[in-house]
mmCIF file of C-alpha atoms in Angstrom:
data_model
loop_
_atom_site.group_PDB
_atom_site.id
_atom_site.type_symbol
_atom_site.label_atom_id
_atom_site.label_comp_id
_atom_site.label_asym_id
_atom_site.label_seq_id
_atom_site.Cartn_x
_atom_site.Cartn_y
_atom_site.Cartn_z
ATOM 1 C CA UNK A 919 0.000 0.000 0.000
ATOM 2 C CA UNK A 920 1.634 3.237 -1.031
ATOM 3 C CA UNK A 921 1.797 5.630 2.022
ATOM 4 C CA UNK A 922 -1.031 7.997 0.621
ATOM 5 C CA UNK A 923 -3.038 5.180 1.275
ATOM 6 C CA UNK A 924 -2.499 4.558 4.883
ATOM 7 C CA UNK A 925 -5.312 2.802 7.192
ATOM 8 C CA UNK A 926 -6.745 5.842 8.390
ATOM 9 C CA UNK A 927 -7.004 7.010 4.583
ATOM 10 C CA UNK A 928 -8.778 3.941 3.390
ATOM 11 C CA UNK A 929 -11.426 4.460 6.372
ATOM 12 C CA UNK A 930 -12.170 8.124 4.641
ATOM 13 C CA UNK A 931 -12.485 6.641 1.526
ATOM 14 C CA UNK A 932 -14.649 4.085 2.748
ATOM 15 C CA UNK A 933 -16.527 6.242 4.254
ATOM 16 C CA UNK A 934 -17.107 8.295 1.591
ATOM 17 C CA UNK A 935 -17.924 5.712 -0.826
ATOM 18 C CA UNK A 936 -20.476 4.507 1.631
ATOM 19 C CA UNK A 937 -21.928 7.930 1.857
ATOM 20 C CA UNK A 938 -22.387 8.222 -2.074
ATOM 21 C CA UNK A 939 -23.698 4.503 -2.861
ATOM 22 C CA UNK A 940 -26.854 5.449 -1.303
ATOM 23 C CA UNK A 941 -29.095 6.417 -4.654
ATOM 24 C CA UNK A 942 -31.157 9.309 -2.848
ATOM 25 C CA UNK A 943 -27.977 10.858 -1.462
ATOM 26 C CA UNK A 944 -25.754 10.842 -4.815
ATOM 27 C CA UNK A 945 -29.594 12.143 -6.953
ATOM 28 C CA UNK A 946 -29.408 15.151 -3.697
ATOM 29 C CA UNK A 947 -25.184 15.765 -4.717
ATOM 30 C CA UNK A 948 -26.081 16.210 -7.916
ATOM 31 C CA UNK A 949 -29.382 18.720 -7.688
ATOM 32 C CA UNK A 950 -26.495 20.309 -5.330
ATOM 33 C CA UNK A 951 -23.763 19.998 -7.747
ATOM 34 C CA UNK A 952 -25.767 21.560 -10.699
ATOM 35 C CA UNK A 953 -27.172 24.342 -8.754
ATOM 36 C CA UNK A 954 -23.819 24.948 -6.690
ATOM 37 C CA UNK A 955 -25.665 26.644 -3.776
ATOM 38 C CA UNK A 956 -29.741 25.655 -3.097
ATOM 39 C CA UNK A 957 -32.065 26.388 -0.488
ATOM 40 C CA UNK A 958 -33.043 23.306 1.710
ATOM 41 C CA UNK A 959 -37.259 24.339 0.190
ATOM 42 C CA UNK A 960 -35.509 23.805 -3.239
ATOM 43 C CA UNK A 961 -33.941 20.978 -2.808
ATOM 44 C CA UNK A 962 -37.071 19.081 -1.049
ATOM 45 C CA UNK A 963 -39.204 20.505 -4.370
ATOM 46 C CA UNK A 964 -36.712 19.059 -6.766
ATOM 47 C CA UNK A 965 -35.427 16.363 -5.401
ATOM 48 C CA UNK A 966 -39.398 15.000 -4.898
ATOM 49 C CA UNK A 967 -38.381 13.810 -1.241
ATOM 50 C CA UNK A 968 -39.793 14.917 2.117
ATOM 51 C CA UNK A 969 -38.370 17.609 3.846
ATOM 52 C CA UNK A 970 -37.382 15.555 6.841
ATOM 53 C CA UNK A 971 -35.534 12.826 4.299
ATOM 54 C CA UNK A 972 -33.450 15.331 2.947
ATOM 55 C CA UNK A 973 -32.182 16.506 6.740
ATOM 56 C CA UNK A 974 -31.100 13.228 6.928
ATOM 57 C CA UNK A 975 -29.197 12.431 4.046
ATOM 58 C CA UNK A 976 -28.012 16.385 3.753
ATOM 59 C CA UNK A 977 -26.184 15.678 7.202
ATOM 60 C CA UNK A 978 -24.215 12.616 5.896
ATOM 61 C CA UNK A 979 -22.891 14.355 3.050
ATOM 62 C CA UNK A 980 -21.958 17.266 5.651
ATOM 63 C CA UNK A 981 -20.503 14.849 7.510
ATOM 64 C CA UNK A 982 -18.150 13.769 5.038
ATOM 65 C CA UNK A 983 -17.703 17.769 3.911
ATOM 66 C CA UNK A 984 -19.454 17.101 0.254
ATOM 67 C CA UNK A 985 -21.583 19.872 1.150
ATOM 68 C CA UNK A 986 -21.604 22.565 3.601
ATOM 69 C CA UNK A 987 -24.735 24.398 5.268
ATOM 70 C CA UNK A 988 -25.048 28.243 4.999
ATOM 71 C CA UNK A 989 -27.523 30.140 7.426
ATOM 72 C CA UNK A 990 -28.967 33.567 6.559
ATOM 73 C CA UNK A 991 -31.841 34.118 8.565
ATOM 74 C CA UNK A 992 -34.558 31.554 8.861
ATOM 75 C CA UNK A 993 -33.483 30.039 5.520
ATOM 76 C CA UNK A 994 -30.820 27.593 5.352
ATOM 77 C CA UNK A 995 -28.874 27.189 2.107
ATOM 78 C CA UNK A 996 -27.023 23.633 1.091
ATOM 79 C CA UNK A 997 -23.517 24.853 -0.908
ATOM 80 C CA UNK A 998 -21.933 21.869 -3.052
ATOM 81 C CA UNK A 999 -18.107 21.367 -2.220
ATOM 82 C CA UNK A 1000 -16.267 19.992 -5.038
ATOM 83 C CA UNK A 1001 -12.658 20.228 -3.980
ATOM 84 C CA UNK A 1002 -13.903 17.400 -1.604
ATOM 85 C CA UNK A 1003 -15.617 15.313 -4.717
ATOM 86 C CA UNK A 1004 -12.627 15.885 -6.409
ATOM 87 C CA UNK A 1005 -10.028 14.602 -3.611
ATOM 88 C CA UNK A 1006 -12.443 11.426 -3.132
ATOM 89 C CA UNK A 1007 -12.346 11.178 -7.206
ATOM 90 C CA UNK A 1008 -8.554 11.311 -7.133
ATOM 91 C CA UNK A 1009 -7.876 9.172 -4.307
ATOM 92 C CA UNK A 1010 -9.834 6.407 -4.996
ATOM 93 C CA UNK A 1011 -8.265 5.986 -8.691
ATOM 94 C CA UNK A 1012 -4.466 6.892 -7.261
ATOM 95 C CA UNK A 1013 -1.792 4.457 -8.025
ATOM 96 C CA UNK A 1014 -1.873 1.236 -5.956
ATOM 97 C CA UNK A 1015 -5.092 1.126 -3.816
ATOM 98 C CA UNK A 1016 -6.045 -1.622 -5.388
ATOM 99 C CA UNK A 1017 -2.412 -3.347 -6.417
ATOM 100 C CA UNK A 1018 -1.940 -1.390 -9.685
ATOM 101 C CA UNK A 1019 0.879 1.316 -10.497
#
């Protein structure tokens, strides 16, 4: 295993993986992702979810810092964070994680 891939690094990975196989979270990443920032109403109304399905699954893609939550008043915004995606991207197809070069 090459050192960028220590134990601790697979966990994240894992983690992250785990995080993004669910089908409701990864359809909410991308709604995010296209819109870059969205307010929590707009993402219920196009995501075609309830309101208290998308708390959940919005705070398990915070969790993993894929998106971050932005307050302003009474309205809460979701922001997509793509230097995240792109680190998971990149270090899940790096050189030796799974025995090739």
């Amino acid at each position: 295993m090459s050192p960028s891939h220590t134990h601790s690094n697979i966990e994240v990975l894992s983690d992250v993986a785990r995080v993004l196989a669910d089908p409701v979270r990864l359809q909410l990443l991308a709604i995010i992702g296209a819109a870059r920032e969205i307010s929590c109403t707009q993402l219920v109304a196009q995501a075609d979810v309830t309101a208290s399905t998308v708390s959940y699954h919005i705070k398990m893609l915070t969790e993993e810092g894929l998106v971050s939550i932005i307050v302003d008043g009474r309205r809460r915004y979701v922001r997509y964070e793509p230097h995240h995606v792109r680190q998971f991207a990149r270090s899940i197809t790096a050189p030796g994680l799974f025995g090739g070069n």
